[in-house]
PDB file of C-alpha atoms in Angstrom:
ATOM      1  CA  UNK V   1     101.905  96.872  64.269  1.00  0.00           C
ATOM      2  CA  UNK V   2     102.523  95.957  67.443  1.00  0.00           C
ATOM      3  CA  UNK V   3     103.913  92.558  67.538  1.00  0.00           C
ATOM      4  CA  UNK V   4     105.811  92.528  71.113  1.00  0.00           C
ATOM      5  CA  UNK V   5     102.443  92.127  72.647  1.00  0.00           C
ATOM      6  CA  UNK V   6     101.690  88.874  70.791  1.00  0.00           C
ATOM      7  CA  UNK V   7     104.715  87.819  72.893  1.00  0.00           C
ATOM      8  CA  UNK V   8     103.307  87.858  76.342  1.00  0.00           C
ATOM      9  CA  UNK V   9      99.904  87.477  75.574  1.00  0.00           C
ATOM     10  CA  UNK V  10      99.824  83.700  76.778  1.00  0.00           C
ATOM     11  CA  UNK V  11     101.867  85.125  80.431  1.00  0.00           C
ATOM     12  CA  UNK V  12      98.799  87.689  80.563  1.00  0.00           C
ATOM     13  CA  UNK V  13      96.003  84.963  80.079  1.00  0.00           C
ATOM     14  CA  UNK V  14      97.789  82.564  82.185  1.00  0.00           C
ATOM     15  CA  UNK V  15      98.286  84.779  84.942  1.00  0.00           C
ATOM     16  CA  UNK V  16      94.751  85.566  84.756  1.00  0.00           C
ATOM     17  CA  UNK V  17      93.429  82.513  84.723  1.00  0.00           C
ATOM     18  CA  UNK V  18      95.799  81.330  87.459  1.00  0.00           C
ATOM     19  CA  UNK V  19      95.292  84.372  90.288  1.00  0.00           C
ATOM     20  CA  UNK V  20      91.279  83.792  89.497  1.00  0.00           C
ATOM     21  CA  UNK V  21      91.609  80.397  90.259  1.00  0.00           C
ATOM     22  CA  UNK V  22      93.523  80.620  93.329  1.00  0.00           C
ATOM     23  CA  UNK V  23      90.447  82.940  95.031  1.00  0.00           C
ATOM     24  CA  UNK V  24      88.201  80.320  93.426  1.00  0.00           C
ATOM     25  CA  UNK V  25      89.997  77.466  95.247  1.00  0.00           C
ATOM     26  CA  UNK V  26      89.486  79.562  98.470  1.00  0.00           C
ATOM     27  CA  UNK V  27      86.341  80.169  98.416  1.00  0.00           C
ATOM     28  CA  UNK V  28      85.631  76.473  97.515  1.00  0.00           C
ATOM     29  CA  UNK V  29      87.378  75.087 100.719  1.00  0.00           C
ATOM     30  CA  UNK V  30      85.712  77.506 103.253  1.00  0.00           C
ATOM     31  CA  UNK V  31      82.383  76.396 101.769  1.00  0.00           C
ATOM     32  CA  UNK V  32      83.083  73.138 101.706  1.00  0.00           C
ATOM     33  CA  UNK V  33      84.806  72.800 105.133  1.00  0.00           C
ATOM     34  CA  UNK V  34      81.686  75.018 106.802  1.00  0.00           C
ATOM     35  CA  UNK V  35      83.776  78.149 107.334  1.00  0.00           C
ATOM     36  CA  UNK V  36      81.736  80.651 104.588  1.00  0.00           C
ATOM     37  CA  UNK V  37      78.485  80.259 104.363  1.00  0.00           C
ATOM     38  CA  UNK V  38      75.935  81.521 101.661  1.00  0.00           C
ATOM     39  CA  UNK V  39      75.018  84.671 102.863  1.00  0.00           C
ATOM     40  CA  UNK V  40      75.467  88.281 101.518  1.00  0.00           C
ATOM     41  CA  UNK V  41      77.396  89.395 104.743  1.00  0.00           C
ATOM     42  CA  UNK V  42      80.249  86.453 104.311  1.00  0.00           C
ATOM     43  CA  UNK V  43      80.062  87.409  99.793  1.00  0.00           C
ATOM     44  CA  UNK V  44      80.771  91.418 100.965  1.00  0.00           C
ATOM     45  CA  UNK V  45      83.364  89.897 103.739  1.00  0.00           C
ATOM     46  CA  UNK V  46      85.092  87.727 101.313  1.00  0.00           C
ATOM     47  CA  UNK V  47      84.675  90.550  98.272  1.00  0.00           C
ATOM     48  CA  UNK V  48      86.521  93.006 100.313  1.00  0.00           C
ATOM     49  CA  UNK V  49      89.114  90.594 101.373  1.00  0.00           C
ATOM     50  CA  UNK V  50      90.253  89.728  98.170  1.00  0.00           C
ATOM     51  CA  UNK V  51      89.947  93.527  96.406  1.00  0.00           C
ATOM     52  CA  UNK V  52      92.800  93.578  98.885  1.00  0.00           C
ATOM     53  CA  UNK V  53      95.007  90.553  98.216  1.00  0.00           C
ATOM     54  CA  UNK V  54      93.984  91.363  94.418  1.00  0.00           C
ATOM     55  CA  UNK V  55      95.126  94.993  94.185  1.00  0.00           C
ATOM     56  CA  UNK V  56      98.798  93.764  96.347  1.00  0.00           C
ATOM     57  CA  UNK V  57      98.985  90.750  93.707  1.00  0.00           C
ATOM     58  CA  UNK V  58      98.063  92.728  90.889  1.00  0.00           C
ATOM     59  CA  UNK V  59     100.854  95.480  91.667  1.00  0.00           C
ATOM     60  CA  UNK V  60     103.612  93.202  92.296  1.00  0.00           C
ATOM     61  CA  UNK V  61     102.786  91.143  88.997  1.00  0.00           C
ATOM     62  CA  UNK V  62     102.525  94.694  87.117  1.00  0.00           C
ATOM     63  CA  UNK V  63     105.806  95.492  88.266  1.00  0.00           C
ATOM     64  CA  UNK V  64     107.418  92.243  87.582  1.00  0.00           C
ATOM     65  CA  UNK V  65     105.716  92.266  84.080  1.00  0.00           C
ATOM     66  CA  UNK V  66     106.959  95.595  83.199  1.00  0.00           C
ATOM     67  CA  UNK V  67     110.672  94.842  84.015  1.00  0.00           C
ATOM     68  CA  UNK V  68     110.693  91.288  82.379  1.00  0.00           C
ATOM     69  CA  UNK V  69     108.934  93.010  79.070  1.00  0.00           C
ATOM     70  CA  UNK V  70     111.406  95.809  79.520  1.00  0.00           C
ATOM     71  CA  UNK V  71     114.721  93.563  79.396  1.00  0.00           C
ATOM     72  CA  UNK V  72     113.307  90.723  76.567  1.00  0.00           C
ATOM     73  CA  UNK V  73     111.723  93.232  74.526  1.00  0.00           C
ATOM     74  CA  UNK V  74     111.563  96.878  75.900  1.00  0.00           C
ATOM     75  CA  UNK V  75     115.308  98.112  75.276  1.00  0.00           C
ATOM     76  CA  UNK V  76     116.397  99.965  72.254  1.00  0.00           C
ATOM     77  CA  UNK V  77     118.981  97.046  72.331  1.00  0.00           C
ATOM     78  CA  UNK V  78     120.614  94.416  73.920  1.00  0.00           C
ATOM     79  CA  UNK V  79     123.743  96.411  74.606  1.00  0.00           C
ATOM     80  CA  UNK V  80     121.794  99.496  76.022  1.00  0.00           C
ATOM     81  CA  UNK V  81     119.715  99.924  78.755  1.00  0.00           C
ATOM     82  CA  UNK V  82     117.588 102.913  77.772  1.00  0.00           C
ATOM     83  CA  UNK V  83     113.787 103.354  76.419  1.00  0.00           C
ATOM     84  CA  UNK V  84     113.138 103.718  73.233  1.00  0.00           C
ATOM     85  CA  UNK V  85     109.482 105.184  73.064  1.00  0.00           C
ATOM     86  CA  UNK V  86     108.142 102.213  71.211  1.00  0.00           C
ATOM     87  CA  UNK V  87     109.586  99.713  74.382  1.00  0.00           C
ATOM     88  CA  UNK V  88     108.233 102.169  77.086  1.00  0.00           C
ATOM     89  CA  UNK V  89     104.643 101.935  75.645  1.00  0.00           C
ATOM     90  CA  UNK V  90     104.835  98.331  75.133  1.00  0.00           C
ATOM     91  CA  UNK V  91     106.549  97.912  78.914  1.00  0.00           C
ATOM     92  CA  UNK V  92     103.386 100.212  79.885  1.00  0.00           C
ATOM     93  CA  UNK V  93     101.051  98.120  77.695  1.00  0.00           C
ATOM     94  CA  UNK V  94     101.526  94.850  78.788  1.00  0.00           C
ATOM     95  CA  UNK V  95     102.136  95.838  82.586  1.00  0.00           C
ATOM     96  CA  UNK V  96      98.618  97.819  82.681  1.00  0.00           C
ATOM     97  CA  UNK V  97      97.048  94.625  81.517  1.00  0.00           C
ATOM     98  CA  UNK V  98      98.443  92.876  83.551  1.00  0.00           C
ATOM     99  CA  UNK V  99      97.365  94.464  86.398  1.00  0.00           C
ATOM    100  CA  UNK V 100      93.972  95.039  85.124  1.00  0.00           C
ATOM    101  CA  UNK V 101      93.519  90.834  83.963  1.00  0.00           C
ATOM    102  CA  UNK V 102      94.816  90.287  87.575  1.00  0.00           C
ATOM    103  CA  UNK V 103      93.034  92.099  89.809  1.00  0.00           C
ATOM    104  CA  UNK V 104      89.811  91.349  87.533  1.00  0.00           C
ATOM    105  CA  UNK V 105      90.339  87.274  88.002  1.00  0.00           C
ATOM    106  CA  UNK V 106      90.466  87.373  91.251  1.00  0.00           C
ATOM    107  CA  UNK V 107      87.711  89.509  92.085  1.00  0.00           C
ATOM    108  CA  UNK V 108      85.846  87.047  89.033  1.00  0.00           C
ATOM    109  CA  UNK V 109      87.734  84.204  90.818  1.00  0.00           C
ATOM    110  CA  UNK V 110      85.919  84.928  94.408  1.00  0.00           C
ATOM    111  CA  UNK V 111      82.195  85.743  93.046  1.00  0.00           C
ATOM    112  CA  UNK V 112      82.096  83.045  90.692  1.00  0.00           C
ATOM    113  CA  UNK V 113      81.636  80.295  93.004  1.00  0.00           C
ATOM    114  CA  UNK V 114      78.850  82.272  95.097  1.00  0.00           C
ATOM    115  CA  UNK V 115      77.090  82.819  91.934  1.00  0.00           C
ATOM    116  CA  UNK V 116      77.247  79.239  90.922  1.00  0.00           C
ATOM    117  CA  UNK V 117      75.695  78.431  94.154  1.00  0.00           C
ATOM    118  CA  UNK V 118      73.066  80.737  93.964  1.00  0.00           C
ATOM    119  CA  UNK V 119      71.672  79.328  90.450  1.00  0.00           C
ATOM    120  CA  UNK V 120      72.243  75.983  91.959  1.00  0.00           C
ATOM    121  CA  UNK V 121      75.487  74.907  89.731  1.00  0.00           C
ATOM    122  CA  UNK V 122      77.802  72.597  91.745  1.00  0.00           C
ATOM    123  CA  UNK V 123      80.581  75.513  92.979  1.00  0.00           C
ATOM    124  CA  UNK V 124      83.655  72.788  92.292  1.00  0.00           C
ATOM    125  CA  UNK V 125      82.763  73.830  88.560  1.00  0.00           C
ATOM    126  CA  UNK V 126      84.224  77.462  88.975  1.00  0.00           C
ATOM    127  CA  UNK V 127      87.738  76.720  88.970  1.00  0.00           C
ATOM    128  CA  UNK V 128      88.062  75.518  85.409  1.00  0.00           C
ATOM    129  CA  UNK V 129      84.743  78.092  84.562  1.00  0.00           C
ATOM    130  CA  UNK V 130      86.806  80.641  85.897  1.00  0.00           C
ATOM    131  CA  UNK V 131      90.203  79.414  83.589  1.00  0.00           C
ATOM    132  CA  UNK V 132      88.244  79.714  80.455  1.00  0.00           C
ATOM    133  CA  UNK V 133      86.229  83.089  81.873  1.00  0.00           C
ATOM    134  CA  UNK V 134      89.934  84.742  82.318  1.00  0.00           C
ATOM    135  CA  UNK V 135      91.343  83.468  79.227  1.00  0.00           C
ATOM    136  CA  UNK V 136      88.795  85.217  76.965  1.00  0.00           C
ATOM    137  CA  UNK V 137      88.197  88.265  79.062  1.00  0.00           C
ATOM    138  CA  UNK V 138      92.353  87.799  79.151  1.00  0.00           C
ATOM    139  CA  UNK V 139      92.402  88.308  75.309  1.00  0.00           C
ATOM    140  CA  UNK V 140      90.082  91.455  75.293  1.00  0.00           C
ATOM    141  CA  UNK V 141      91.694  92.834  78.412  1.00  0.00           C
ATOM    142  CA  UNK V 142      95.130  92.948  76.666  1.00  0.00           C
ATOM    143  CA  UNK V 143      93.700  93.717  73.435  1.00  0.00           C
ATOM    144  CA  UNK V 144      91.806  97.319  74.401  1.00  0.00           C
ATOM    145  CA  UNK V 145      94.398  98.322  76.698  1.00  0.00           C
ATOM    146  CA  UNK V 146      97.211  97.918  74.350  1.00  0.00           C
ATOM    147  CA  UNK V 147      95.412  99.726  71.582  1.00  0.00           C
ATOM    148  CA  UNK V 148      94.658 102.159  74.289  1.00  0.00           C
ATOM    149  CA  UNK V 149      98.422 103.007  75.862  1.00  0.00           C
ATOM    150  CA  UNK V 150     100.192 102.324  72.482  1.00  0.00           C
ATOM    151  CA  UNK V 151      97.901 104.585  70.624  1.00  0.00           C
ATOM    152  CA  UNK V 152      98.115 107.529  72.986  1.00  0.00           C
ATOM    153  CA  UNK V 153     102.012 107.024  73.840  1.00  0.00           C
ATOM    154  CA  UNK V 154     103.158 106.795  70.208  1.00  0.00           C
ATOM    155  CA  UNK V 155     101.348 109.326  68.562  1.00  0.00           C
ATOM    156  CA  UNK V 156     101.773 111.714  71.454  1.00  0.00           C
ATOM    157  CA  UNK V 157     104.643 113.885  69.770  1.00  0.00           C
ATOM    158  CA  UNK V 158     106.087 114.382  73.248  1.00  0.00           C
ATOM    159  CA  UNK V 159     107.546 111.003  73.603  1.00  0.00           C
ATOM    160  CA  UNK V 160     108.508 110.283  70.235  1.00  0.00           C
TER     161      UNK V 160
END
């Protein structure tokens, strides 16, 4: 029913997939260059660090990826620039996921390579581990929160 999401599913994944791998990359230099070590205080250091840059990353993108969904596909149409309830939900939608794929990859993005250490898997493999990681969890991400927000924003009789 609701086909607009189809449309920014691959700039939900790819986002994803891109933010995880950017924490992944950074946690891959210090360890290689000597500057984190393997130890629980550096994983909590580093953890905390990035549920920081993660949450700032993951707001801007939400904002940026509700106002490009709300002027391809959000507006009742091209001429007019107000909400019809079906664009709201979708602008919602696809920003809440966005946040939520975000902010998940690079959390993901930042453990992965301590984990791969600890069950002694070369760490260079996280970056495209944590690609493929993003892009499925992407999928699901997008999928239950849509259903979610669309569900409870278009049958609310409030909005309609």
């Amino acid at each position: 029913d609701h086909v607009v999401v189809t449309f920014f599913l691959t700039m939900l994944v790819g986002a994803g997939g891109n933010a995880g791998n950017q924490s992944t990359i950074m946690v891959i230099e210090g360890m290689a260059s000597g500057e984190l070590d393997f130890s629980l205080s550096t994983f909590l250091k580093v953890l905390n660090q990035q549920l920081f840059v993660g949450i700032l990353l993951a707001l801007m993108m939400m904002v940026c990826g509700f106002l490009r969904v709300y002027v391809t596909n959000g507006r009742v149409n091209a001429r007019s620039w107000a909400f019809s309830s079906t664009g709201f939900a979708a602008c919602m939608a696809i920003s809440i996921s966005l946040f939520t794929i975000v902010l998940t990859s690079v959390l993901v993005g930042c453990m992965l390579p301590f984990a791969m250490v600890a069950t002694g898997v070369e760490a260079a493999n996280a970056g495209p581990t944590v690609q493929v990681l993003m892009d499925i969890l992407g999928v699901l991400v997008t999928c239950g929160t849509c259903k979610l927000v669309l569900e409870k924003f278009l049958v609310d009789p409030r909005i309609s």
